[in-house]
Coordinates of N, CA and C in Angstrom, one line a residue:
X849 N 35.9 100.2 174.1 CA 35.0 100.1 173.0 C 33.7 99.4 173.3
X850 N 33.1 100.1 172.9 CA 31.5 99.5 173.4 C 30.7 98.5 172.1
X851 N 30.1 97.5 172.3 CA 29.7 96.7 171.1 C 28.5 96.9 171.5
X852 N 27.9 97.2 169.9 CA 26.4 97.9 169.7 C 25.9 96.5 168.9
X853 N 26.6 95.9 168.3 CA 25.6 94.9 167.7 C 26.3 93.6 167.2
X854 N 26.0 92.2 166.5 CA 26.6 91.5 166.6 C 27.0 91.6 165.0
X855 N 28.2 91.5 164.7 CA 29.7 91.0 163.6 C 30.0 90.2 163.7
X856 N 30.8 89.9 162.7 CA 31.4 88.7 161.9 C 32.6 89.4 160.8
X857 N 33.3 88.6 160.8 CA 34.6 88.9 160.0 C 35.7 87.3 159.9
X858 N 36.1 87.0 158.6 CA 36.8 85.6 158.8 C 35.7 84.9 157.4
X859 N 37.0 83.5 157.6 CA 36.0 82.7 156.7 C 36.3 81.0 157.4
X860 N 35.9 79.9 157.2 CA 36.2 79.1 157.6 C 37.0 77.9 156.4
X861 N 37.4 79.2 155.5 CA 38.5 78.4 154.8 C 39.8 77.6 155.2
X862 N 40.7 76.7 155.5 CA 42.0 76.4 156.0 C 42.9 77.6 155.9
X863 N 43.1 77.5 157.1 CA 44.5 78.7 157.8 C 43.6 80.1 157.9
X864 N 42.4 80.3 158.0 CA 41.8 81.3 158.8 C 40.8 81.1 159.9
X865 N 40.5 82.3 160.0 CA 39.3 82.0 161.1 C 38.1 82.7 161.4
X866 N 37.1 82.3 161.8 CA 35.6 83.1 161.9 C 35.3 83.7 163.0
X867 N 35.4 84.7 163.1 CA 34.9 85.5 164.5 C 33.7 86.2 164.6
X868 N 32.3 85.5 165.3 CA 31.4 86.4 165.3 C 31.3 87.0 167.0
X869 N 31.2 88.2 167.4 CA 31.0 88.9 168.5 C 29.6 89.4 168.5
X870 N 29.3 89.5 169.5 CA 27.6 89.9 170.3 C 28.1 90.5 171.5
X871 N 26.9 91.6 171.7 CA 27.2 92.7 172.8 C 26.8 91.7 174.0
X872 N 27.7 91.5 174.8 CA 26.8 91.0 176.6 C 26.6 92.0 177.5
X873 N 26.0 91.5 178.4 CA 25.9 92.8 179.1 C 27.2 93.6 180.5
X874 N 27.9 92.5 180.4 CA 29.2 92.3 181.3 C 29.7 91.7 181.4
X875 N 31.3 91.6 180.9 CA 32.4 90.1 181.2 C 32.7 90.1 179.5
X876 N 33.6 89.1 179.5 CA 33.8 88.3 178.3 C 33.3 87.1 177.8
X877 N 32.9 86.6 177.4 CA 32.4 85.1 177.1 C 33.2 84.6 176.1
X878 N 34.3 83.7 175.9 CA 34.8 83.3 175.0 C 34.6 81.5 174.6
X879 N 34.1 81.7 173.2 CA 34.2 80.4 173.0 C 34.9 79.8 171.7
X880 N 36.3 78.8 171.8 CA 37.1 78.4 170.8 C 36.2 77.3 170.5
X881 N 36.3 76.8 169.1 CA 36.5 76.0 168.2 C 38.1 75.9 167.4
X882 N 38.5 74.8 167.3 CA 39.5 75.0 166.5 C 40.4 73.3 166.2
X883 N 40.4 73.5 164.8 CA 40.8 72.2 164.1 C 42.7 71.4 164.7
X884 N 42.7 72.6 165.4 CA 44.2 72.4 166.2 C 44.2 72.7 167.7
X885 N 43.1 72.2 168.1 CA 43.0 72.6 169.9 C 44.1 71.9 170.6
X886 N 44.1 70.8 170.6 CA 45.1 70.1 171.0 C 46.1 70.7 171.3
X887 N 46.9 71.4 170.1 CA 48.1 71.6 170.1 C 47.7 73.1 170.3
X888 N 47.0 74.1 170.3 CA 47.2 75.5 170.4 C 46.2 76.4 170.8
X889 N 45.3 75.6 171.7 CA 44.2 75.7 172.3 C 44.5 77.3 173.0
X890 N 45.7 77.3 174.0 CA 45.5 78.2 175.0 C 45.9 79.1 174.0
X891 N 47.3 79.3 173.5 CA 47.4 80.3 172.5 C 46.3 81.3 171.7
X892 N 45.7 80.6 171.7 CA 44.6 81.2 170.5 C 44.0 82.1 171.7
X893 N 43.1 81.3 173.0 CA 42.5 81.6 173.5 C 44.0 83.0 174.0
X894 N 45.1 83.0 174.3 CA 45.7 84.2 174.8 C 46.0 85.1 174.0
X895 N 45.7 85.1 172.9 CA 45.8 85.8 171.8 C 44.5 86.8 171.6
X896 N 43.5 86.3 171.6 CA 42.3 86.8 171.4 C 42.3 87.7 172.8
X897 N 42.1 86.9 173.8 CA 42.1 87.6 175.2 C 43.0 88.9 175.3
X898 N 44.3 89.0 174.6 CA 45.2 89.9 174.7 C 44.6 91.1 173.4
X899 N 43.9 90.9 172.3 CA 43.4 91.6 171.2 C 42.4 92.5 172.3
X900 N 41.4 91.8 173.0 CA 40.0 92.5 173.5 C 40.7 93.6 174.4
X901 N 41.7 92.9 174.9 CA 42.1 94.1 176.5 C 43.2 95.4 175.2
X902 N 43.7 95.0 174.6 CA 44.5 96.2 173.9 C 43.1 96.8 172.9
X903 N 41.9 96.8 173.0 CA 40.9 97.1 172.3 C 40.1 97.9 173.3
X904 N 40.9 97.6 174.9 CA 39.8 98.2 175.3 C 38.3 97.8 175.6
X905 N 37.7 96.9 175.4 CA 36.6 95.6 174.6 C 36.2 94.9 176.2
X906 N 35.4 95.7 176.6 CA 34.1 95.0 177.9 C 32.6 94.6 177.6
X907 N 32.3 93.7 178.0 CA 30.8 93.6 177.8 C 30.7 92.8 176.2
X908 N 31.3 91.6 175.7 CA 31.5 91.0 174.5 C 31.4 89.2 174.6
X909 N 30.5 89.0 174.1 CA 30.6 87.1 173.6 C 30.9 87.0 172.3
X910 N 32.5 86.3 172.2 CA 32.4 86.1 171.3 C 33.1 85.1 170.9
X911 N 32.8 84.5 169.5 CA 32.6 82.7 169.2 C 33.8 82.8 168.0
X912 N 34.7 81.7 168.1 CA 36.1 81.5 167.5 C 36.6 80.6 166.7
X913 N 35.9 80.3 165.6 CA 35.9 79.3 164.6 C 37.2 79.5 164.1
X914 N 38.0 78.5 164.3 CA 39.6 78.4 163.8 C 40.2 77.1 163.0
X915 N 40.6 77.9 161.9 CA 41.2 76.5 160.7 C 41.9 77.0 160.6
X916 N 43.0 76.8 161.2 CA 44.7 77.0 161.8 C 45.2 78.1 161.7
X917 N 44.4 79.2 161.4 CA 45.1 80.6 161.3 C 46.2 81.4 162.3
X918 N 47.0 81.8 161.4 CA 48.3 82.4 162.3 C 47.7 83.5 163.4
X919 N 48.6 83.7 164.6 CA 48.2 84.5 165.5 C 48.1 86.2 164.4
X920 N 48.7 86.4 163.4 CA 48.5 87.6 163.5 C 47.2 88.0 162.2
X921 N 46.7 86.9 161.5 CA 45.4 86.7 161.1 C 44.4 86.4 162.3
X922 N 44.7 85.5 163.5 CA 43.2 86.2 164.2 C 43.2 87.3 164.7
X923 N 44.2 87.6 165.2 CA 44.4 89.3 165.7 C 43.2 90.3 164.4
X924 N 43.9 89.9 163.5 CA 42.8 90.7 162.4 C 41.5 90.7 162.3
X925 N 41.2 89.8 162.0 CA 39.9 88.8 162.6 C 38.8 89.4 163.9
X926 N 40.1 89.8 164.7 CA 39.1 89.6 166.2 C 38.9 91.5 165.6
X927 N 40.2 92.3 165.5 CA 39.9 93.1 165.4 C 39.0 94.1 164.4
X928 N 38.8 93.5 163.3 CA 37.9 93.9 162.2 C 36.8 93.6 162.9
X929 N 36.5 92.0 163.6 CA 34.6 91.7 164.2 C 34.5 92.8 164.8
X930 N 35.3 93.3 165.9 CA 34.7 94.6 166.9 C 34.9 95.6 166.3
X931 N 35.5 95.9 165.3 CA 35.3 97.9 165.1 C 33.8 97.5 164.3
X932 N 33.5 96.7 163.6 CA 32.1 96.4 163.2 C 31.2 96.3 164.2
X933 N 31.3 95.6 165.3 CA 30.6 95.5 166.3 C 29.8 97.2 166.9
X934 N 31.3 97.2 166.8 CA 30.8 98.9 167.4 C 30.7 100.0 166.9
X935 N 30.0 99.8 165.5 CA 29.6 101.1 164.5 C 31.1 101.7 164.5
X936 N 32.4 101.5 164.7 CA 33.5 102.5 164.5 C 33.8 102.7 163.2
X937 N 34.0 104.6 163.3 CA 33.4 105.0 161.7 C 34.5 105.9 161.7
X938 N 35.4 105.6 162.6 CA 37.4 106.7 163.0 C 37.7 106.4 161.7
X939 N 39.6 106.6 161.6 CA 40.0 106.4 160.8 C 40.9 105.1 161.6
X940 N 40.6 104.4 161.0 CA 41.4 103.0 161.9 C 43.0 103.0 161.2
X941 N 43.6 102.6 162.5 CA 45.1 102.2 162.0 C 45.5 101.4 162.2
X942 N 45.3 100.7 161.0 CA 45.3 99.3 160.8 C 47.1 99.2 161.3
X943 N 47.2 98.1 161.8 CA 48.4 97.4 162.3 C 48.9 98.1 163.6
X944 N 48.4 99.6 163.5 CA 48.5 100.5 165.0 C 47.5 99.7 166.1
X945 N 46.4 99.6 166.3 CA 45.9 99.4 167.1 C 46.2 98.0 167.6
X946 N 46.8 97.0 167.1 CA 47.2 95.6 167.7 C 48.6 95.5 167.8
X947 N 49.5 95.3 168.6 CA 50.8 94.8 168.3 C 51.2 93.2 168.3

């Protein structure tokens, strides 16, 4: 999936999270924030990392504002910022495309 522009999806209410993505020109750029780093720092980060590669998702910076949301709210999160990202106008299947 190719990102044509930069998205946002999330809120920075408690127990969610804000994901905004920007097209790079190569690689991933990942940057966490999160009110629970300490304790679940890599998670998050293996979580998100595991959303982009089952997305398919090269060529992406994207920034990870986290108030403690469960792994399968960022999964949503990450995956709603990129189908935005990349004008995707399919019919999306939701809960299909992430496991």
């Amino acid at each position: 999936m190719v990102i044509k522009k930069t998205a946002a999806a999330g809120t920075l209410e408690s127990s969610d999270a804000r994901v905004v993505v920007e097209p790079l020109q190569d690689g991933i750029e990942l940057e966490i924030s999160s009110s629970v780093a300490q304790q679940f720092l890599r998670q998050i980060r293996q979580t998100v990392t595991e959303t982009l590669e089952r997305l398919n998702v090269k060529g992406i910076k994207i920034k990870v504002e986290d108030r403690g949301a469960l792994d399968c709210t960022l999964k949503a999160r990450v995956e709603c910022a990129v189908f935005r990202a990349a004008e995707f106008e399919g019919k999306v299947n939701w809960g299909g495309s992430i496991k």
